[in-house]
Short mmCIF file of C-alpha atoms in Angstrom, two decimals:
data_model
loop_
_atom_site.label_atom_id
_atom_site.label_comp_id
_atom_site.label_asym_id
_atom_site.label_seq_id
_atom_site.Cartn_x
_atom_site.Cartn_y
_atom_site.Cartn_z
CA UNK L 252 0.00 0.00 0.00
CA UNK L 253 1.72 3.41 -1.39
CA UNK L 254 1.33 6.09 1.76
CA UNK L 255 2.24 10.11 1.96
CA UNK L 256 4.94 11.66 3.54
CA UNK L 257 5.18 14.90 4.37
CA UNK L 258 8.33 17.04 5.01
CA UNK L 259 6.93 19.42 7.89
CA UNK L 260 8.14 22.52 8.56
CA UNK L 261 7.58 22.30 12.81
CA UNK L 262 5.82 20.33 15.33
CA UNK L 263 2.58 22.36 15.19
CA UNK L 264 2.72 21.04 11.33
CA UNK L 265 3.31 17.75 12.90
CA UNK L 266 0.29 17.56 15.24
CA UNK L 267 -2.55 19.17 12.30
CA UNK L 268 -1.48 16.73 9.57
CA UNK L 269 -1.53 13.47 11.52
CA UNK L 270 -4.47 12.63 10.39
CA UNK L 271 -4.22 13.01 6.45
CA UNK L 272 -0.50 11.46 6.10
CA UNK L 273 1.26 8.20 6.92
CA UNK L 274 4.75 9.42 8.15
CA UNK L 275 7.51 12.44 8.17
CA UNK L 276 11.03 13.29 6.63
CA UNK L 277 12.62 15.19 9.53
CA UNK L 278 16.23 16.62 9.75
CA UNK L 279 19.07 16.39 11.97
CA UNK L 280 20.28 19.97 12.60
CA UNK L 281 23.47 20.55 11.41
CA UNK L 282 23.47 17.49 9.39
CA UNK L 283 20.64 18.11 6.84
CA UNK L 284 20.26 19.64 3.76
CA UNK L 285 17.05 21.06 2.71
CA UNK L 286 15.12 19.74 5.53
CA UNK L 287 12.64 21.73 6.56
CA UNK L 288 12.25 20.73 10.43
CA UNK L 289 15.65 20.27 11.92
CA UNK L 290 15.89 18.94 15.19
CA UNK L 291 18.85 18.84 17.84
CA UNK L 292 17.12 16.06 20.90
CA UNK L 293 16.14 13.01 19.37
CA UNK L 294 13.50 12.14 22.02
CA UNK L 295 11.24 14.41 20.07
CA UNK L 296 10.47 11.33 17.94
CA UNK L 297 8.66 9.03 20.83
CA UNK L 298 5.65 11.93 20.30
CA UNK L 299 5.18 10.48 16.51
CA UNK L 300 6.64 6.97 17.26
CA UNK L 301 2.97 5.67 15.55
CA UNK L 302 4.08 7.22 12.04
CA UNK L 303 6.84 6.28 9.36
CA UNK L 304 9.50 8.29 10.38
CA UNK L 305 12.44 9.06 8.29
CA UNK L 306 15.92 10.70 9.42
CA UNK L 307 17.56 12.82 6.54
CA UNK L 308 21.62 13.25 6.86
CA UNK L 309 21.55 14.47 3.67
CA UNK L 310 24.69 16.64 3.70
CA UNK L 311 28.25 15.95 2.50
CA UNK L 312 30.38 14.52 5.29
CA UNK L 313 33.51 15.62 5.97
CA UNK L 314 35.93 13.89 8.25
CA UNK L 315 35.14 16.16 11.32
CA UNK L 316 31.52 14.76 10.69
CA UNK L 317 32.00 11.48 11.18
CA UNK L 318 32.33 10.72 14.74
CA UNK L 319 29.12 12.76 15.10
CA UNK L 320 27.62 10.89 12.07
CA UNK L 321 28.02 7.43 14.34
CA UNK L 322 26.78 8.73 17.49
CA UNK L 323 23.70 9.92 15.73
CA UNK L 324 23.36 6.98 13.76
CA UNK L 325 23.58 4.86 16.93
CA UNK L 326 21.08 6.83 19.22
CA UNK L 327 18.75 6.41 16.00
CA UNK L 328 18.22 2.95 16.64
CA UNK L 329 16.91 3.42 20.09
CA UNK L 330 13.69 4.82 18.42
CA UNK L 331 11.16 3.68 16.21
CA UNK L 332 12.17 5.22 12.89
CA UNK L 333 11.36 3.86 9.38
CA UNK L 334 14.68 4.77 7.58
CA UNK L 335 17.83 6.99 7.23
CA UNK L 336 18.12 9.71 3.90
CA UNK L 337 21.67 9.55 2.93
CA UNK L 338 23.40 11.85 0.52
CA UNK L 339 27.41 10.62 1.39
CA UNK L 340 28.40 7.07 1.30
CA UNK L 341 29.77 7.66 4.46
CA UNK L 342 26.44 7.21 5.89
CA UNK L 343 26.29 3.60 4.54
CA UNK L 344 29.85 2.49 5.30
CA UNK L 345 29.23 3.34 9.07
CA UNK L 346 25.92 1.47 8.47
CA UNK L 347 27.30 -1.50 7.30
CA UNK L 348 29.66 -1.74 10.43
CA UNK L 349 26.45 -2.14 12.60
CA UNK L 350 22.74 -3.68 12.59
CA UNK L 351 20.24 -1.37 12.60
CA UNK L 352 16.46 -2.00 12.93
CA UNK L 353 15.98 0.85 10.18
CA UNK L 354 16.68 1.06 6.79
CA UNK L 355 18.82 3.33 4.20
CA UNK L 356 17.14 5.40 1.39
CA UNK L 357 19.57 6.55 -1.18
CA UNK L 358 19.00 10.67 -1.69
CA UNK L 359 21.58 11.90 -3.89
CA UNK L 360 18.34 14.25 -5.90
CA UNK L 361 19.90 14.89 -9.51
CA UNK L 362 21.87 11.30 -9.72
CA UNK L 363 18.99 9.11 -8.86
CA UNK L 364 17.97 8.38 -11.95
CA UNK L 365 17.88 4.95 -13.29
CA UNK L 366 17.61 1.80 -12.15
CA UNK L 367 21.01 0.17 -12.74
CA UNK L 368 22.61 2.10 -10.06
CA UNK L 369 19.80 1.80 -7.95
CA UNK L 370 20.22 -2.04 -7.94
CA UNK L 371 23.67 -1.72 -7.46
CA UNK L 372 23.27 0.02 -4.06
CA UNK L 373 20.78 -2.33 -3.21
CA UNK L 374 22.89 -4.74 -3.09
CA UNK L 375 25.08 -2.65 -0.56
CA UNK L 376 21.80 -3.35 1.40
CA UNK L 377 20.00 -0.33 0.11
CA UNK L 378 16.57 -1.13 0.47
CA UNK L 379 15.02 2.54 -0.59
CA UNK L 380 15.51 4.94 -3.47
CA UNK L 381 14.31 8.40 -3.41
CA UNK L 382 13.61 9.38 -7.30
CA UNK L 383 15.47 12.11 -8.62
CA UNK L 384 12.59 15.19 -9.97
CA UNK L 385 14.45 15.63 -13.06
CA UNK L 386 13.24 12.75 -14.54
CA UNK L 387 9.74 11.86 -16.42
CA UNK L 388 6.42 9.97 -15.39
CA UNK L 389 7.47 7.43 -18.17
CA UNK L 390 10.94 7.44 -16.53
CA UNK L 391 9.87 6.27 -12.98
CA UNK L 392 7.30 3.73 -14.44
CA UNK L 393 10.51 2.32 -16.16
CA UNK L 394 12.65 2.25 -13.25
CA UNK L 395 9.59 0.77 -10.96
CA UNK L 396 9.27 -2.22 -12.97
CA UNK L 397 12.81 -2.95 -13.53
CA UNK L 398 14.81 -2.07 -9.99
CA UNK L 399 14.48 -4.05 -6.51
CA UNK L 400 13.95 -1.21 -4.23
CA UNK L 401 11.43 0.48 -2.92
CA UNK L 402 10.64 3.68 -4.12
CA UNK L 403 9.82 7.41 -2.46
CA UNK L 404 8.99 10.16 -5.12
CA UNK L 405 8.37 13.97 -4.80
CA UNK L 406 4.24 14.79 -5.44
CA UNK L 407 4.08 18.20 -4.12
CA UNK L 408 6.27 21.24 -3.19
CA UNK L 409 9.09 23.71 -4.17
CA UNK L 410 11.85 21.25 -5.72
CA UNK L 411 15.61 21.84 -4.99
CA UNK L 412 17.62 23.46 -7.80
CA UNK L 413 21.23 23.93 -6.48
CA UNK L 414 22.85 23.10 -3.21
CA UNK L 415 26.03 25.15 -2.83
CA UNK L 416 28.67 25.32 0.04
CA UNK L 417 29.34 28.79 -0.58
CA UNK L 418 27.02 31.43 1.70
CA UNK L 419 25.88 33.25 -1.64
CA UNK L 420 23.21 35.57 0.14
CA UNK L 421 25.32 36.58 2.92
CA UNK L 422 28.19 37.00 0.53
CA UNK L 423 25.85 39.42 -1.61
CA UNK L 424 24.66 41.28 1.90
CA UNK L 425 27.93 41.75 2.97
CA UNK L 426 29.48 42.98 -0.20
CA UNK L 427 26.62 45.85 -0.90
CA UNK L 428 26.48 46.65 3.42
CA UNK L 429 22.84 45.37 3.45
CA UNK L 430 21.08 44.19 6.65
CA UNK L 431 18.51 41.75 6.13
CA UNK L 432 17.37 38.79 8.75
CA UNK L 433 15.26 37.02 6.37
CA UNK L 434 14.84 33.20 6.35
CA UNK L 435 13.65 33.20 2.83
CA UNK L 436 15.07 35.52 0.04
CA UNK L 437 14.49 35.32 -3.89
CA UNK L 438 16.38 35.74 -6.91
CA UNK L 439 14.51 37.54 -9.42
CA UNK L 440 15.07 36.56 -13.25
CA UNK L 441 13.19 36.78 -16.51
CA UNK L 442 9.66 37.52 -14.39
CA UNK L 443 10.18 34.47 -12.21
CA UNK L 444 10.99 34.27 -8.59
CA UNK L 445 13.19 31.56 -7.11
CA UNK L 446 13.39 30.95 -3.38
CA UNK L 447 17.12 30.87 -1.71
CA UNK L 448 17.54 29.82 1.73
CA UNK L 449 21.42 30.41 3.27
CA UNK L 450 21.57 28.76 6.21
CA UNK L 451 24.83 27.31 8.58
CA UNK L 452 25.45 24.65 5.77
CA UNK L 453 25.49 26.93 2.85
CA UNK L 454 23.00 28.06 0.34
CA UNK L 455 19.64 26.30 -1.54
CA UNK L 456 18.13 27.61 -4.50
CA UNK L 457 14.32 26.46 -4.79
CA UNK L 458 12.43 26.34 -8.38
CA UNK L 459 9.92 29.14 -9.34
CA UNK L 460 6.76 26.95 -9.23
CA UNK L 461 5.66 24.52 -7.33
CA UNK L 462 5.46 20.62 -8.28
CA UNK L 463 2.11 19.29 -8.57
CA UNK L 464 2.50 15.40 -9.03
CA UNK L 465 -1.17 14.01 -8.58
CA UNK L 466 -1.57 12.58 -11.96
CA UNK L 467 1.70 10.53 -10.60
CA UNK L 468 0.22 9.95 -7.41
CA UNK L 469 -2.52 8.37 -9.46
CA UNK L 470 -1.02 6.59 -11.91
CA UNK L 471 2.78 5.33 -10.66
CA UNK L 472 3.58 2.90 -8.30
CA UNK L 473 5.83 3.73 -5.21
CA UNK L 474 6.09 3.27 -1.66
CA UNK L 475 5.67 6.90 -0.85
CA UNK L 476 4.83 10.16 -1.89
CA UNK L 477 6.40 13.22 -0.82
CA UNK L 478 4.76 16.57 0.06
CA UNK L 479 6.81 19.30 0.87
CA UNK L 480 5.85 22.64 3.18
CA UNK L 481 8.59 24.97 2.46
CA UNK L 482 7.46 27.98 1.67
CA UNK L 483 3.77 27.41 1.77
CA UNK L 484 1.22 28.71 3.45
CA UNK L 485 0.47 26.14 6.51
CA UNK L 486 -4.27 26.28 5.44
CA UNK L 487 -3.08 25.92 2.24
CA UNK L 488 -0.81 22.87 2.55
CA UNK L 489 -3.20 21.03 4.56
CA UNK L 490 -6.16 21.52 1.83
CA UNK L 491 -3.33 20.02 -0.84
CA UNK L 492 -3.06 16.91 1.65
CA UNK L 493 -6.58 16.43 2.12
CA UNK L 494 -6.75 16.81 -1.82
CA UNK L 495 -4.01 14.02 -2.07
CA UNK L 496 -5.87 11.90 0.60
CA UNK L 497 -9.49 11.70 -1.29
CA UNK L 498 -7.62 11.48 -4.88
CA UNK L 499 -8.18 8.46 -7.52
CA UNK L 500 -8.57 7.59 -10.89
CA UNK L 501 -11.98 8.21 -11.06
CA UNK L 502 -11.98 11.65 -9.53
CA UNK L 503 -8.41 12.49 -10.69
CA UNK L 504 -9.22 15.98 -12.73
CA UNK L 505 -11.86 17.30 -10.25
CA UNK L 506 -8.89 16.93 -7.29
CA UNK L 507 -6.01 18.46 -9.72
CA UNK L 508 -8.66 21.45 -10.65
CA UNK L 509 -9.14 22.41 -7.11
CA UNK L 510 -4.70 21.90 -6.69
CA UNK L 511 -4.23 24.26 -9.33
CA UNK L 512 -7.37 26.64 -8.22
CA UNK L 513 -5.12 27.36 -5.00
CA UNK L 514 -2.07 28.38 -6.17
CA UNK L 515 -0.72 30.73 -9.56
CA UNK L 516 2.94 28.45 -9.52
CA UNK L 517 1.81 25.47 -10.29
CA UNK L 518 3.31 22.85 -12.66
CA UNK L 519 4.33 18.98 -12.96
CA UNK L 520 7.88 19.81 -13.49
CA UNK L 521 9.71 17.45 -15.75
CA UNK L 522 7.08 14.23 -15.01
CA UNK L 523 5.59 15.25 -18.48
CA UNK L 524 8.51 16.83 -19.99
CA UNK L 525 11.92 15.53 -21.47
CA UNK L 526 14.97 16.60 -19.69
CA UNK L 527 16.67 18.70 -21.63
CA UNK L 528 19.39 16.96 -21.86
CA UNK L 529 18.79 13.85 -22.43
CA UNK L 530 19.77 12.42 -25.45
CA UNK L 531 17.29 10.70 -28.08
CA UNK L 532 18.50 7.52 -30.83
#
């Protein structure tokens, strides 16, 4: 049975959408990448020990990390969590040293892609892959049919465009002697807006609309479905969940009508769209 996930954006998130979702991606703080709820005591988790929890530690280790990386990894197993998001291979070779009573989901965004590579970690004992959003519809049904893991795929939300090390919005501040505390700023090009977040870890660049995958909901097999919160208002985001919740085949357009009647950013990204650079025989 394929179930939604939701990436929240705080507790108070947590406690309104328990009803219309079947589990949460939540960060490590300090140790996550575009995570929307970071968190710093781990005990937090025994409040929503009744839903699928998964950990992300999505962020390039560096060797400084990864005595942390193995504490955290440890203390993870004394809760009820469904899996681990991993970005460094770090995070399965300290894995591998141990036995865990949750499971790794491969999250490197752009490279997951195909299902050769997917098997291949699988049979590092990666049981989950977490679908790239730069690929099509078509593309997943391919790789559904044809790799051994499970699968997670993005449904809803601002998608990730660039992850950079480099602090480019304090950088720009600083340079031009501006003061500004936002959490969210925006880089304006060619009438669009694109959401940055710099944060301790570096910088995130967000795409101008936001993805609207319920015809994929519908129509592809996975284990989960991922809704995403950043950046939207919290009424709104819960309407889009109960939309998800009640949506079929049968009552597929009314549900995507009433998506697309909330918001003036809305697209399916590349799900009906070849990637640009992809290239045809």
């Amino acid at each position: 049975m394929s179930k939604l996930l939701v990436v929240p954006s705080n507790i108070d998130e947590i406690n309104k959408t328990k009803s219309l979702c079947d589990g949460y991606i939540i960060g490590i703080d300090g140790m996550s990448i575009g995570t929307n709820m970071l968190i710093r005591d781990l005990s937090i988790l025994k409040s929503i020990n009744d839903k699928d929890i998964f950990i992300s530690l999505n962020k390039n280790m560096h060797n400084s990390d990864l005595d942390k990386l193995e504490s955290i990894l440890i203390e993870l197993n004394n809760y009820n969590i469904k899996g681990v998001l991993y970005y460094d291979i770090a995070v399965m070779n300290i894995y591998r040293r141990h036995s865990f009573n949750y499971e790794l989901v491969w999250n490197q965004e752009h490279a997951v892609t195909n299902y050769n590579t997917i098997n291949y970690w699988y049979d590092f004992g990666v049981n989950y892959a977490y679908l790239s959003s730069d690929i099509t519809e078509d593309e997943i049904v391919t790789i559904s049919k044809k790799c051994k893991s499970k699968l997670i795929i993005n449904v809803f939300g601002y998608l990730p465009m660039f992850v950079s090390k480099r602090h480019i919005v304090k950088n720009y501040l600083g340079y031009f002697n501006l003061c500004d505390s936002s959490k969210i700023n925006y880089i304006s090009k060619e009438g669009k807006k694109y959401p940055i977040v710099d944060n301790d870890l570096g910088t995130i660049c967000y795409s101008n609309n936001i993805l609207n995958g319920l015809e994929s909901y519908v129509n592809v097999k996975a284990s989960y479905y991922v809704l995403n919160s950043f950046n939207i208002e919290a009424n709104k985001f819960i309407e889009v969940l109960k939309i998800f919740k009640k949506s079929n085949k049968k009552n597929f357009q009314e549900c995507n009508n009433e998506i697309y009647s909330l918001f003036s950013n809305i697209d399916s990204g590349f799900l009906n769209k070849k990637t640009i650079y992809k290239v045809k025989k």
